[in-house]
Amino acid sequence: MSSIVALRNFFLRVGFRIIRPLIFLMEPEQAHSSLKRVGVFLGNNFFLRKFTGLLFNYDHPSLNTTVNGINYRNPIGLSAGFDKDGELTKIYPHLGFGLAELGSFTGEICPGNPGKRLFRMKKSKSIVVWYGLNNEGSEKISQRLSGEEFGNLRVGINAALTNLTPEFILEDAIADYLKTMKLFKDIGDYYDVNISCPNTQEGEPFVDKQNLNALLTAINKEIRPISEKPIYVKLAADMTIDEINIIVDACVEHKMDGVVCTNLAKPQYNTEHIPEEYPTVDGRLPEGKGAMSGLPLQRISTNVIRHVYRRTRGKLTIIGVGGIFSAKDAYEKITSGASLCHMITAMIFDGPQSMSEINRGLVKLLKADGFNSISEAVGSRNPLPKERTDKLQKPRAA
Ligand SMILES: Cc1cc2nc3c(=O)[nH]c(=O)nc-3n(C[C@H](O)[C@H](O)[C@H](O)COP(=O)(O)O)c2cc1C
C-alpha cells in the first residue's frame, strides 16, 4: 500500500512541477484566490471530495496524536493566513491535513493593506506577505461556520487585532480579540491568539509585558468560563531571547496551553534569504514592509521551538511552523519540542501532495528511531537540562 502511495505522490509531484510555471504566471494574490476557488468547488461536491482524497489522502495509526485532550489523526496542519475567511474546511481532510487553522479573524471587517500584497521569492523558496490581516470579520465568518461539521479535521481559530487604525488603545485592542473569541466559542477545537502579525499599523504591541499581561488576564476572565478549548499564543520570529522569555513566561504564568512558533520573518533581521529577491529592492513593495515565509524562516523557527521547549521544560504545547517542506523538516520541529506542525509555503512551491508526503515520511522516521507515536518523539533531540534547585548548600559547621 505504502509503495502505491509513494508512486502516486511521485506522479503528483512531477505533474505539479509541470503546471507550476503556469500557476506562477498569475499574480500571487490572483493565484491564491483562484486556488481557493478550486478548493471551495472541490469541497462542495461529495464525489469530488472522495476523488481528491484518492489523490492526496494518507492515514497511518502511528500519526494519531492527542494534544491538550484533542485527538488529531495526523500532526500536519494548514497554517493561518491561507484561508482567511474560513471557506475551505470541507476539502482539507481530503488533502491529507489533520488540522487547519482558519483566519486570522479580526473583531471588525478588515480590508487589509492597500496595493500589491503578495510576492514570490523563487530562489529563496519564500512568499513575501503584506496582506495586513484582510478578512470578512468575525461576525460574518462565525455565522457562516456556525453548526458546520468538520469531521476528522481539527480546526484552529486564529484571532488577531483589527488592522484599521495606527492608534493603539489597549482596552479596545483587548475587546477586539475577545469579540472574536466569544463569537467562535462553539466553533473549532482550539484558539490561537495572534499577537505577532508583522504587517499591521500598530506593530506588535503585545510583545510589551504589561499589555500582554492585560490581554491574557482578560482572556482568562472572559473566555475560560465559556470555552474549554485550548488557547495558544502565536509568537513572532524576530524576537530577542529576552522578548521570547517575557512572552513564554507570561503564557506559563497565565496558564495558556501553548504557543505557535513562529509567524513570518522580517527581512531586516534575516540573513537566510537572497536579499536581491526581496520586493522592496526593486520598488514593488515600499521600504520596510512585508515579511517572509518558507525557507528563510525554517532555521529561525526551529531555534525558537528549541529555546521555548527548554525554557518551559515542556510545560507549554508547541505548534511548530516555518519552512516545513519535507518530513525531515517536520520531524526536526517535532524532535525539538513541537507536538503539531503547520505549513503553507510547501503547498505553493511543491504542490498539494506535500502533506501526504510529509506524513508518510514521518511514519518512516518514527519507525527508524524506534518510536510508536508522535508524542514519543516530541522533544527527543532537545533533552531538557537538569532542573536547578538554586538552593545554596548550607556550609557545614566546622
Ligand atoms: C499568504 C500568507 C498569509 C499569512 N497570513 C497570516 C495570518 O493572517 N495570520 C497568521 O497568524 N499568520 C499568517 N501567515 C503566517 C503563516 O501562518 C506561517 O506562520 C508562516 O507562513 C510560516 O509557515 P510556512 O513557512 O510553512 O509558510 C501567513 C503566511 C502566508 C504565506
Coordinates of C-alpha atoms and ligand atoms in Angstrom, one line a residue:
M1 CA 0.0 0.0 0.0
S2 CA 2.8 2.4 1.0
S3 CA 4.6 1.9 -2.3
I4 CA 1.4 2.7 -4.2
V5 CA 1.1 6.0 -2.3
A6 CA 4.8 6.7 -3.0
L7 CA 4.2 6.1 -6.7
R8 CA 1.1 8.2 -6.7
N9 CA 2.9 11.1 -4.9
F10 CA 5.8 10.8 -7.3
F11 CA 3.5 11.4 -10.3
L12 CA 1.7 14.2 -8.5
R13 CA 5.0 15.9 -7.7
V14 CA 6.1 15.6 -11.3
G15 CA 2.7 16.8 -12.5
F16 CA 2.9 19.8 -10.2
R17 CA 6.4 20.7 -11.4
I18 CA 4.9 20.8 -15.0
I19 CA 1.9 23.0 -14.2
R20 CA 3.7 25.2 -11.6
P21 CA 5.2 27.6 -14.2
L22 CA 1.6 28.2 -15.4
I23 CA 0.4 28.9 -11.9
F24 CA 3.4 31.2 -11.4
L25 CA 2.4 33.2 -14.5
M26 CA -0.5 34.5 -12.4
E27 CA 0.0 37.4 -9.9
P28 CA 0.5 35.7 -6.5
E29 CA -2.7 37.1 -4.9
Q30 CA -4.7 36.2 -8.0
A31 CA -3.2 32.6 -7.9
H32 CA -4.1 32.5 -4.2
S33 CA -7.8 33.4 -4.8
S34 CA -8.0 31.1 -7.8
L35 CA -6.7 28.1 -5.9
K36 CA -9.1 28.9 -3.1
R37 CA -12.0 28.9 -5.5
V38 CA -10.9 25.4 -6.8
G39 CA -10.7 24.2 -3.2
V40 CA -14.3 25.5 -2.5
F41 CA -15.5 23.9 -5.7
L42 CA -14.0 20.5 -4.8
G43 CA -15.2 20.7 -1.3
N44 CA -18.8 21.3 -2.2
N45 CA -19.3 18.0 -4.1
F46 CA -19.3 14.6 -2.5
F47 CA -17.7 12.8 -5.4
L48 CA -15.0 15.4 -6.0
R49 CA -14.2 15.2 -2.3
K50 CA -13.8 11.5 -2.5
F51 CA -11.7 11.8 -5.7
T52 CA -9.5 14.4 -4.1
G53 CA -9.0 12.0 -1.1
L54 CA -7.9 9.2 -3.5
L55 CA -5.3 11.6 -4.9
F56 CA -4.0 13.2 -1.8
N57 CA -5.0 11.5 1.4
Y58 CA -2.8 9.3 3.6
D59 CA -3.5 7.7 7.0
H60 CA -1.4 5.7 9.4
P61 CA -2.1 4.8 13.0
S62 CA 1.3 6.0 14.3
L63 CA 0.4 9.5 13.2
N64 CA -2.6 9.7 15.5
T65 CA -1.9 12.0 18.4
T66 CA -3.6 13.6 21.3
V67 CA -2.6 17.2 22.3
N68 CA -4.3 19.0 25.2
G69 CA -7.1 16.5 25.1
I70 CA -7.8 16.9 21.4
N71 CA -7.3 13.9 19.1
Y72 CA -5.6 14.6 15.7
R73 CA -5.5 12.0 13.0
N74 CA -2.1 13.4 12.0
P75 CA 0.1 16.3 13.2
I76 CA 0.3 18.2 9.9
G77 CA -1.9 21.3 9.6
L78 CA -2.6 24.2 7.4
S79 CA -1.2 27.4 8.9
A80 CA -3.2 30.6 9.4
G81 CA -3.4 33.0 6.5
F82 CA -4.2 30.7 3.6
D83 CA -7.9 30.5 4.5
K84 CA -8.5 34.0 5.9
D85 CA -12.3 33.7 5.7
G86 CA -12.6 30.0 6.7
E87 CA -14.1 28.9 3.3
L88 CA -12.4 25.6 2.6
T89 CA -12.9 23.4 5.6
K90 CA -14.7 20.7 3.6
I91 CA -11.7 19.9 1.4
Y92 CA -8.8 19.9 4.0
P93 CA -9.2 16.4 5.4
H94 CA -9.2 15.0 1.8
L95 CA -6.0 16.9 1.1
G96 CA -4.4 15.0 4.0
F97 CA -4.4 17.7 6.7
G98 CA -5.0 16.6 10.3
L99 CA -5.8 20.2 11.3
A100 CA -6.4 23.6 9.7
E101 CA -6.0 26.9 11.4
L102 CA -8.5 29.4 10.0
G103 CA -8.1 33.2 9.9
S104 CA -6.6 35.4 11.2
F105 CA -10.1 36.6 12.1
T106 CA -10.5 40.1 13.5
G107 CA -13.2 41.7 15.5
E108 CA -14.1 44.1 12.7
I109 CA -14.2 43.7 8.9
C110 CA -10.7 44.3 7.7
P111 CA -9.7 45.1 4.1
G112 CA -6.0 44.7 4.8
N113 CA -3.2 46.8 3.3
P114 CA -3.6 48.6 0.0
G115 CA -1.6 47.8 -3.1
K116 CA 0.2 44.7 -4.1
R117 CA 0.4 42.4 -1.1
L118 CA 1.9 39.1 -2.1
F119 CA 5.3 38.3 -3.8
R120 CA 7.2 35.1 -4.7
M121 CA 10.9 34.8 -4.0
K122 CA 11.5 31.6 -6.0
K123 CA 15.2 31.1 -5.3
S124 CA 14.7 31.8 -1.6
K125 CA 11.6 29.4 -1.6
S126 CA 9.6 32.0 0.2
I127 CA 6.5 34.2 0.0
V128 CA 6.7 37.8 1.0
V129 CA 3.4 38.8 2.7
W130 CA 2.0 42.3 3.1
Y131 CA -1.7 41.3 3.4
G132 CA -2.3 43.1 6.7
L133 CA -5.0 40.7 8.1
N134 CA -7.7 41.1 5.4
N135 CA -10.8 39.1 6.3
E136 CA -14.5 39.4 6.4
G137 CA -14.6 40.0 10.2
S138 CA -15.5 37.6 12.9
E139 CA -19.3 38.2 12.9
K140 CA -19.9 37.2 9.3
I141 CA -17.5 34.3 9.4
S142 CA -18.7 32.8 12.7
Q143 CA -22.2 33.0 11.4
R144 CA -21.3 31.1 8.3
L145 CA -19.3 28.4 10.1
S146 CA -21.7 28.0 13.0
G147 CA -23.1 24.5 13.1
E148 CA -20.7 23.2 10.4
E149 CA -19.4 19.7 11.0
F150 CA -15.6 19.4 10.4
G151 CA -15.5 15.5 10.6
N152 CA -12.0 14.3 11.3
L153 CA -10.4 17.7 10.7
R154 CA -9.4 19.6 13.8
V155 CA -9.9 23.3 13.4
G156 CA -7.9 26.2 15.0
I157 CA -9.4 29.7 15.3
N158 CA -6.7 32.3 14.8
A159 CA -7.8 35.7 16.4
A160 CA -5.9 38.9 15.6
L161 CA -6.3 42.6 16.2
T162 CA -8.3 44.5 13.5
N163 CA -5.8 46.4 11.5
L164 CA -7.6 49.6 10.8
T165 CA -6.1 52.4 12.8
P166 CA -2.5 53.4 13.6
E167 CA -3.6 54.3 17.1
F168 CA -3.2 51.7 19.8
I169 CA -5.7 51.7 22.7
L170 CA -5.2 48.8 25.0
E171 CA -8.8 48.4 26.1
D172 CA -10.1 48.5 22.5
A173 CA -7.5 46.0 21.3
I174 CA -8.3 43.5 24.1
A175 CA -12.1 43.9 23.3
D176 CA -11.3 43.2 19.7
Y177 CA -9.6 39.9 20.5
L178 CA -12.4 38.9 23.0
K179 CA -15.1 39.7 20.5
T180 CA -13.7 37.2 18.0
M181 CA -13.0 34.5 20.7
K182 CA -16.5 34.8 22.1
L183 CA -18.2 34.6 18.6
F184 CA -16.2 31.4 17.9
K185 CA -16.7 29.8 21.3
D186 CA -18.6 26.9 19.8
I187 CA -16.7 26.6 16.6
G188 CA -13.4 24.7 16.2
D189 CA -11.1 22.9 18.5
Y190 CA -8.5 25.4 19.8
Y191 CA -7.8 29.1 19.7
D192 CA -4.6 30.8 18.5
V193 CA -4.1 34.3 19.8
N194 CA -2.1 36.0 17.1
I195 CA 0.0 38.8 18.8
S196 CA 2.7 38.7 16.1
C197 CA 1.4 39.8 12.7
P198 CA 4.3 41.8 11.3
N199 CA 2.1 43.6 8.8
T200 CA -0.2 45.8 10.9
Q201 CA -0.2 49.6 11.5
E202 CA 0.2 49.2 15.3
G203 CA 3.2 46.9 15.1
E204 CA 3.3 44.2 17.8
P205 CA 2.1 46.0 21.0
F206 CA 1.6 42.7 22.9
V207 CA 5.3 42.0 22.9
D208 CA 5.1 44.5 25.8
K209 CA 4.9 42.7 29.1
Q210 CA 2.2 44.9 30.7
N211 CA 0.0 44.8 27.5
L212 CA 0.4 41.0 27.3
N213 CA -0.5 40.5 30.9
A214 CA -3.6 42.6 30.5
L215 CA -4.7 40.6 27.4
L216 CA -4.1 37.2 29.0
T217 CA -5.8 38.2 32.2
A218 CA -8.9 39.3 30.2
I219 CA -8.8 36.1 28.2
N220 CA -8.7 34.0 31.4
K221 CA -11.6 36.1 32.9
E222 CA -13.9 36.2 29.9
I223 CA -13.1 33.2 27.7
R224 CA -12.1 30.4 30.0
P225 CA -15.6 30.3 31.7
I226 CA -17.4 30.0 28.3
S227 CA -15.0 27.7 26.4
E228 CA -12.9 24.7 27.2
K229 CA -10.8 25.0 24.1
P230 CA -7.0 25.1 24.5
I231 CA -5.6 28.5 24.0
Y232 CA -2.3 29.0 22.2
V233 CA -0.4 32.3 21.5
K234 CA 1.4 32.9 18.2
L235 CA 4.9 34.2 18.5
A236 CA 6.9 36.4 16.2
A237 CA 10.0 35.1 14.5
D238 CA 12.3 38.1 15.1
M239 CA 12.4 38.5 18.8
T240 CA 15.4 38.6 21.1
I241 CA 15.8 35.8 23.7
D242 CA 14.6 38.3 26.4
E243 CA 11.5 39.1 24.5
I244 CA 10.7 35.4 23.9
N245 CA 11.2 34.7 27.6
I246 CA 8.8 37.5 28.6
I247 CA 6.1 36.1 26.4
V248 CA 6.5 32.4 27.2
D249 CA 6.9 33.1 31.0
A250 CA 3.6 35.1 30.8
C251 CA 2.0 32.2 29.0
V252 CA 3.0 29.8 31.7
E253 CA 2.0 32.2 34.4
H254 CA -1.4 32.8 32.9
K255 CA -1.9 29.1 32.2
M256 CA -2.1 29.3 28.5
D257 CA -2.0 25.9 26.8
G258 CA 0.8 26.6 24.4
V259 CA 2.5 28.7 21.8
V260 CA 2.7 28.6 18.0
C261 CA 6.3 29.2 16.8
T262 CA 6.5 31.2 14.6
N263 CA 4.9 33.9 12.4
L264 CA 6.7 35.4 9.4
A265 CA 10.2 36.7 9.4
K266 CA 11.1 40.4 8.7
P267 CA 13.9 40.8 6.1
Q268 CA 15.9 43.3 8.1
Y269 CA 16.6 40.7 10.8
N270 CA 17.2 37.8 8.4
T271 CA 20.2 36.5 6.6
E272 CA 18.6 33.4 5.3
H273 CA 17.1 34.8 2.1
I274 CA 18.6 36.2 -1.1
P275 CA 18.4 39.9 -0.4
E276 CA 18.2 40.9 -4.2
E277 CA 15.0 38.9 -4.5
Y278 CA 13.2 41.0 -1.8
P279 CA 10.5 43.1 -3.5
T280 CA 11.5 46.4 -1.7
V281 CA 14.8 46.2 -3.7
D282 CA 13.1 47.0 -7.0
G283 CA 10.3 49.1 -5.5
R284 CA 7.5 46.6 -5.9
L285 CA 6.9 47.0 -2.1
P286 CA 7.5 50.1 0.0
E287 CA 10.7 50.1 2.1
G288 CA 10.4 48.4 5.4
K289 CA 7.2 46.5 4.5
G290 CA 6.3 42.8 4.3
A291 CA 7.7 39.6 5.9
M292 CA 8.8 36.2 4.7
S293 CA 7.5 32.7 4.9
G294 CA 9.2 29.4 3.9
L295 CA 12.9 28.5 3.8
P296 CA 14.3 31.8 5.3
L297 CA 12.2 31.0 8.3
Q298 CA 13.0 27.4 8.7
R299 CA 16.0 27.5 10.9
I300 CA 14.8 30.5 12.9
S301 CA 11.5 29.0 13.9
T302 CA 13.2 25.7 14.8
N303 CA 15.6 27.6 17.1
V304 CA 12.7 29.4 18.7
I305 CA 11.0 26.0 19.3
R306 CA 14.2 24.6 20.8
H307 CA 14.5 27.5 23.2
V308 CA 10.8 27.6 24.2
Y309 CA 10.8 23.9 24.9
R310 CA 13.8 24.1 27.1
R311 CA 12.7 27.3 28.8
T312 CA 9.3 26.0 29.7
R313 CA 10.5 22.4 30.3
G314 CA 7.8 21.1 28.0
K315 CA 5.0 22.8 30.1
L316 CA 3.6 24.6 27.0
T317 CA 2.4 22.7 24.0
I318 CA 4.3 23.9 20.9
I319 CA 3.0 24.1 17.4
G320 CA 5.9 24.3 15.0
V321 CA 5.7 26.3 11.8
G322 CA 8.1 27.9 9.4
G323 CA 9.7 26.4 6.3
I324 CA 8.4 22.8 6.6
F325 CA 8.9 21.3 3.1
S326 CA 9.6 17.7 3.9
A327 CA 9.1 15.0 6.6
K328 CA 12.7 15.7 7.8
D329 CA 11.8 19.4 8.4
A330 CA 8.6 18.5 10.3
Y331 CA 10.5 15.8 12.3
E332 CA 13.2 18.3 13.2
K333 CA 10.5 20.6 14.7
I334 CA 8.8 17.6 16.5
T335 CA 12.1 16.3 18.0
S336 CA 12.9 19.9 19.0
G337 CA 9.7 20.1 21.1
A338 CA 6.7 20.6 18.7
S339 CA 3.6 18.4 19.2
L340 CA 1.9 19.6 16.0
C341 CA 3.1 21.3 12.8
H342 CA 1.6 24.0 10.5
M343 CA 2.6 24.8 6.9
I344 CA 1.6 26.9 3.8
T345 CA 4.6 27.6 1.6
A346 CA 5.4 24.0 0.8
M347 CA 2.0 23.6 -0.8
I348 CA 2.7 26.6 -3.0
F349 CA 6.2 25.6 -4.1
D350 CA 6.0 21.8 -4.1
G351 CA 2.3 21.1 -4.6
P352 CA -0.7 19.7 -2.6
Q353 CA 0.7 16.2 -2.3
S354 CA 3.2 17.7 0.2
M355 CA 1.0 16.8 3.2
S356 CA 0.8 13.2 2.4
E357 CA 4.5 13.0 1.5
I358 CA 5.4 14.6 4.9
N359 CA 3.0 12.3 6.8
R360 CA 4.3 9.2 5.0
G361 CA 7.9 10.3 5.7
L362 CA 7.1 10.9 9.4
V363 CA 5.9 7.3 9.7
K364 CA 9.3 6.1 8.4
L365 CA 11.3 8.5 10.6
L366 CA 9.3 7.4 13.8
K367 CA 10.0 3.8 13.0
A368 CA 13.7 4.4 12.3
D369 CA 14.0 6.0 15.8
G370 CA 12.0 3.2 17.5
F371 CA 9.0 5.4 18.3
N372 CA 5.4 4.2 18.1
S373 CA 3.8 7.6 18.1
I374 CA 4.4 11.3 17.5
S375 CA 4.1 12.1 21.2
E376 CA 7.1 9.8 22.0
A377 CA 9.2 11.8 19.5
V378 CA 8.3 15.2 20.9
G379 CA 11.5 16.9 22.2
S380 CA 13.5 13.7 21.9
R381 CA 16.5 15.5 20.3
N382 CA 16.3 18.5 22.6
P383 CA 16.9 17.0 26.1
L384 CA 15.9 19.2 28.9
P385 CA 18.7 20.5 31.2
K386 CA 18.6 19.1 34.7
E387 CA 16.3 21.1 37.0
R388 CA 18.3 23.5 39.1
T389 CA 17.2 23.8 42.7
D390 CA 19.1 27.1 43.1
K391 CA 19.3 26.4 46.8
L392 CA 22.7 27.2 48.3
Q393 CA 24.1 24.3 50.3
K394 CA 24.3 25.3 54.0
P395 CA 28.0 25.4 54.9
R396 CA 28.8 22.6 57.3
A397 CA 29.7 23.6 60.8
A398 CA 33.5 23.3 61.2
Ligands
LIG1 C1 0.0 34.2 2.4 C2 0.2 34.2 3.8 C3 -0.7 34.8 4.7 C4 -0.5 34.7 6.1 N1 -1.4 35.3 6.9 C5 -1.3 35.0 8.3 C6 -2.3 35.4 9.1 O1 -3.3 36.0 8.7 N2 -2.2 35.1 10.5 C7 -1.1 34.4 11.0 O2 -1.1 34.2 12.2 N3 -0.1 34.0 10.1 C8 -0.2 34.3 8.8 N4 0.8 33.9 8.0 C9 2.0 33.1 8.5 C10 1.8 31.6 8.5 O3 0.7 31.2 9.3 C11 3.0 30.9 8.9 O4 3.3 31.3 10.3 C12 4.2 31.2 8.0 O5 3.8 31.3 6.7 C13 5.3 30.1 8.1 O6 4.9 28.9 7.6 P1 5.4 28.4 6.1 O7 6.8 28.7 6.0 O8 5.0 26.9 6.1 O9 4.6 29.2 5.1 C14 0.6 34.0 6.6 C15 1.5 33.4 5.7 C16 1.3 33.4 4.3 C17 2.3 32.7 3.4

